[in-house]
């Protein structure tokens, strides 16, 4: 029973860490591209994704240029929407 619970918790934590890491990488990329004054459509094209998918992250980054990636992550995960 203990091994099973440990395995489930480990898998759950790993998924959350992976999800956070991927989002923080995306925030960092968008932040760099925003600093180069690239519009959302160009960034989406460069990242080969839909602008609607990037919109929430882009807006948070664009409106908070002075913040760190960690601070932007916190703002984004608190429920900011496009």
Short mmCIF file of N, CA, C and O in Angstrom, two decimals, residues 4-60:
data_model
loop_
_atom_site.label_atom_id
_atom_site.label_comp_id
_atom_site.label_asym_id
_atom_site.label_seq_id
_atom_site.Cartn_x
_atom_site.Cartn_y
_atom_site.Cartn_z
N UNK A 4 2.49 1.91 -3.37
CA UNK A 4 1.49 2.37 -4.34
C UNK A 4 1.20 3.87 -4.15
O UNK A 4 1.15 4.63 -5.11
N UNK A 5 1.01 4.28 -2.90
CA UNK A 5 0.74 5.68 -2.59
C UNK A 5 1.95 6.54 -2.96
O UNK A 5 1.82 7.60 -3.58
N UNK A 6 3.14 6.07 -2.63
CA UNK A 6 4.36 6.80 -2.95
C UNK A 6 4.50 6.98 -4.45
O UNK A 6 4.84 8.06 -4.93
N UNK A 7 4.23 5.93 -5.20
CA UNK A 7 4.33 5.99 -6.65
C UNK A 7 3.33 6.99 -7.22
O UNK A 7 3.68 7.79 -8.09
N UNK A 8 2.09 6.97 -6.74
CA UNK A 8 1.07 7.90 -7.21
C UNK A 8 1.45 9.34 -6.90
O UNK A 8 1.29 10.22 -7.75
N UNK A 9 1.94 9.58 -5.70
CA UNK A 9 2.34 10.94 -5.32
C UNK A 9 3.52 11.40 -6.17
O UNK A 9 3.54 12.53 -6.67
N UNK A 10 4.48 10.53 -6.37
CA UNK A 10 5.64 10.86 -7.19
C UNK A 10 5.23 11.21 -8.62
O UNK A 10 5.70 12.20 -9.19
N UNK A 11 4.35 10.41 -9.20
CA UNK A 11 3.87 10.67 -10.55
C UNK A 11 3.12 11.99 -10.63
O UNK A 11 3.31 12.76 -11.57
N UNK A 12 2.31 12.26 -9.65
CA UNK A 12 1.54 13.50 -9.62
C UNK A 12 2.46 14.72 -9.51
O UNK A 12 2.30 15.70 -10.24
N UNK A 13 3.43 14.64 -8.62
CA UNK A 13 4.38 15.75 -8.44
C UNK A 13 5.20 15.95 -9.70
O UNK A 13 5.42 17.08 -10.15
N UNK A 14 5.63 14.87 -10.31
CA UNK A 14 6.41 14.94 -11.54
C UNK A 14 5.63 15.63 -12.66
O UNK A 14 6.16 16.48 -13.37
N UNK A 15 4.35 15.29 -12.79
CA UNK A 15 3.50 15.93 -13.80
C UNK A 15 3.37 17.42 -13.54
O UNK A 15 3.46 18.23 -14.47
N UNK A 16 3.17 17.81 -12.29
CA UNK A 16 3.03 19.22 -11.96
C UNK A 16 4.32 19.99 -12.22
O UNK A 16 4.30 21.10 -12.74
N UNK A 17 5.44 19.41 -11.85
CA UNK A 17 6.74 20.07 -12.07
C UNK A 17 6.99 20.21 -13.56
O UNK A 17 7.45 21.26 -14.03
N UNK A 18 6.70 19.19 -14.33
CA UNK A 18 6.88 19.24 -15.77
C UNK A 18 6.00 20.32 -16.39
O UNK A 18 6.45 21.10 -17.24
N UNK A 19 4.76 20.38 -15.96
CA UNK A 19 3.82 21.38 -16.45
C UNK A 19 4.33 22.79 -16.13
O UNK A 19 4.33 23.68 -16.99
N UNK A 20 4.79 23.00 -14.90
CA UNK A 20 5.31 24.31 -14.50
C UNK A 20 6.55 24.66 -15.31
O UNK A 20 6.68 25.79 -15.78
N UNK A 21 7.45 23.71 -15.48
CA UNK A 21 8.68 23.96 -16.22
C UNK A 21 8.38 24.36 -17.66
O UNK A 21 8.96 25.32 -18.18
N UNK A 22 7.47 23.65 -18.30
CA UNK A 22 7.12 23.97 -19.69
C UNK A 22 6.51 25.36 -19.80
O UNK A 22 6.83 26.12 -20.72
N UNK A 23 5.63 25.70 -18.87
CA UNK A 23 5.00 27.02 -18.91
C UNK A 23 6.03 28.11 -18.65
O UNK A 23 6.03 29.15 -19.31
N UNK A 24 6.94 27.88 -17.73
CA UNK A 24 7.97 28.88 -17.45
C UNK A 24 8.91 29.06 -18.65
O UNK A 24 9.34 30.18 -18.94
N UNK A 25 9.20 27.99 -19.36
CA UNK A 25 10.01 28.09 -20.58
C UNK A 25 9.28 28.92 -21.63
O UNK A 25 9.88 29.75 -22.29
N UNK A 26 7.98 28.68 -21.76
CA UNK A 26 7.19 29.45 -22.73
C UNK A 26 7.15 30.92 -22.33
O UNK A 26 7.28 31.80 -23.17
N UNK A 27 6.97 31.21 -21.05
CA UNK A 27 6.96 32.59 -20.57
C UNK A 27 8.29 33.25 -20.91
O UNK A 27 8.33 34.38 -21.41
N UNK A 28 9.37 32.56 -20.65
CA UNK A 28 10.71 33.10 -20.93
C UNK A 28 10.89 33.41 -22.41
O UNK A 28 11.39 34.48 -22.77
N UNK A 29 10.47 32.49 -23.27
CA UNK A 29 10.58 32.72 -24.72
C UNK A 29 9.76 33.93 -25.16
O UNK A 29 10.23 34.79 -25.91
N UNK A 30 8.53 34.01 -24.68
CA UNK A 30 7.65 35.12 -25.05
C UNK A 30 8.21 36.43 -24.50
O UNK A 30 8.18 37.46 -25.18
N UNK A 31 8.75 36.39 -23.30
CA UNK A 31 9.35 37.58 -22.70
C UNK A 31 10.50 38.10 -23.58
O UNK A 31 10.59 39.30 -23.85
N UNK A 32 11.36 37.21 -24.03
CA UNK A 32 12.48 37.61 -24.90
C UNK A 32 11.97 38.20 -26.20
O UNK A 32 12.51 39.20 -26.69
N UNK A 33 10.95 37.61 -26.76
CA UNK A 33 10.42 38.09 -28.03
C UNK A 33 9.68 39.42 -27.86
O UNK A 33 9.74 40.28 -28.73
N UNK A 34 9.03 39.60 -26.72
CA UNK A 34 8.37 40.88 -26.44
C UNK A 34 9.40 42.00 -26.29
O UNK A 34 9.16 43.13 -26.71
N UNK A 35 10.53 41.67 -25.70
CA UNK A 35 11.59 42.68 -25.55
C UNK A 35 12.13 43.13 -26.91
O UNK A 35 12.70 44.21 -27.01
N UNK A 36 11.94 42.28 -27.91
CA UNK A 36 12.35 42.63 -29.27
C UNK A 36 11.19 43.28 -30.04
O UNK A 36 11.27 43.46 -31.25
N UNK A 37 10.13 43.60 -29.31
CA UNK A 37 8.94 44.29 -29.84
C UNK A 37 8.23 43.50 -30.93
O UNK A 37 7.71 44.06 -31.88
N UNK A 38 8.19 42.18 -30.78
CA UNK A 38 7.49 41.34 -31.74
C UNK A 38 6.02 41.22 -31.34
O UNK A 38 5.71 41.01 -30.17
N UNK A 39 5.12 41.36 -32.30
CA UNK A 39 3.69 41.22 -31.99
C UNK A 39 3.31 39.75 -31.77
O UNK A 39 4.04 38.84 -32.15
N UNK A 40 2.15 39.57 -31.18
CA UNK A 40 1.65 38.23 -30.87
C UNK A 40 1.62 37.33 -32.09
O UNK A 40 2.03 36.18 -32.04
N UNK A 41 1.16 37.84 -33.22
CA UNK A 41 1.06 37.01 -34.42
C UNK A 41 2.42 36.49 -34.87
O UNK A 41 2.54 35.33 -35.29
N UNK A 42 3.46 37.30 -34.77
CA UNK A 42 4.81 36.88 -35.16
C UNK A 42 5.34 35.84 -34.18
O UNK A 42 5.91 34.82 -34.58
N UNK A 43 5.13 36.08 -32.88
CA UNK A 43 5.59 35.14 -31.87
C UNK A 43 4.90 33.79 -32.06
O UNK A 43 5.55 32.74 -32.03
N UNK A 44 3.60 33.81 -32.27
CA UNK A 44 2.85 32.57 -32.48
C UNK A 44 3.38 31.82 -33.70
O UNK A 44 3.56 30.60 -33.67
N UNK A 45 3.65 32.55 -34.76
CA UNK A 45 4.19 31.93 -35.97
C UNK A 45 5.56 31.31 -35.69
O UNK A 45 5.83 30.18 -36.08
N UNK A 46 6.42 32.02 -34.98
CA UNK A 46 7.76 31.51 -34.66
C UNK A 46 7.70 30.28 -33.75
O UNK A 46 8.54 29.40 -33.86
N UNK A 47 6.73 30.25 -32.86
CA UNK A 47 6.59 29.10 -31.96
C UNK A 47 5.68 28.02 -32.54
O UNK A 47 5.39 27.03 -31.87
N UNK A 48 5.23 28.26 -33.76
CA UNK A 48 4.37 27.30 -34.47
C UNK A 48 3.14 26.91 -33.65
O UNK A 48 2.84 25.73 -33.45
N UNK A 49 2.45 27.93 -33.17
CA UNK A 49 1.24 27.69 -32.39
C UNK A 49 0.20 28.74 -32.74
O UNK A 49 0.48 29.73 -33.42
N UNK A 50 -0.99 28.55 -32.26
CA UNK A 50 -2.10 29.46 -32.52
C UNK A 50 -1.99 30.69 -31.61
O UNK A 50 -1.71 30.54 -30.41
N UNK A 51 -2.21 31.90 -32.15
CA UNK A 51 -2.15 33.11 -31.31
C UNK A 51 -3.10 33.06 -30.11
O UNK A 51 -2.78 33.56 -29.04
N UNK A 52 -4.27 32.43 -30.29
CA UNK A 52 -5.23 32.33 -29.18
C UNK A 52 -4.66 31.54 -28.01
O UNK A 52 -4.98 31.81 -26.85
N UNK A 53 -3.83 30.55 -28.32
CA UNK A 53 -3.21 29.74 -27.28
C UNK A 53 -2.18 30.54 -26.48
O UNK A 53 -2.02 30.36 -25.28
N UNK A 54 -1.49 31.45 -27.16
CA UNK A 54 -0.45 32.26 -26.50
C UNK A 54 -0.99 33.53 -25.85
O UNK A 54 -0.31 34.13 -25.02
N UNK A 55 -2.19 33.92 -26.22
CA UNK A 55 -2.73 35.20 -25.78
C UNK A 55 -2.65 35.46 -24.27
O UNK A 55 -2.17 36.51 -23.85
N UNK A 56 -3.07 34.53 -23.42
CA UNK A 56 -2.99 34.81 -21.97
C UNK A 56 -1.56 35.06 -21.49
O UNK A 56 -1.30 35.98 -20.72
N UNK A 57 -0.63 34.25 -21.97
CA UNK A 57 0.77 34.41 -21.57
C UNK A 57 1.32 35.71 -22.13
O UNK A 57 1.96 36.49 -21.42
N UNK A 58 1.06 35.96 -23.39
CA UNK A 58 1.54 37.19 -24.05
C UNK A 58 1.05 38.43 -23.31
O UNK A 58 1.83 39.35 -23.04
N UNK A 59 -0.24 38.47 -22.98
CA UNK A 59 -0.79 39.65 -22.31
C UNK A 59 -0.15 39.88 -20.94
O UNK A 59 0.17 41.02 -20.60
N UNK A 60 0.05 38.83 -20.19
CA UNK A 60 0.69 38.97 -18.88
C UNK A 60 2.11 39.48 -19.03
O UNK A 60 2.54 40.40 -18.33
#
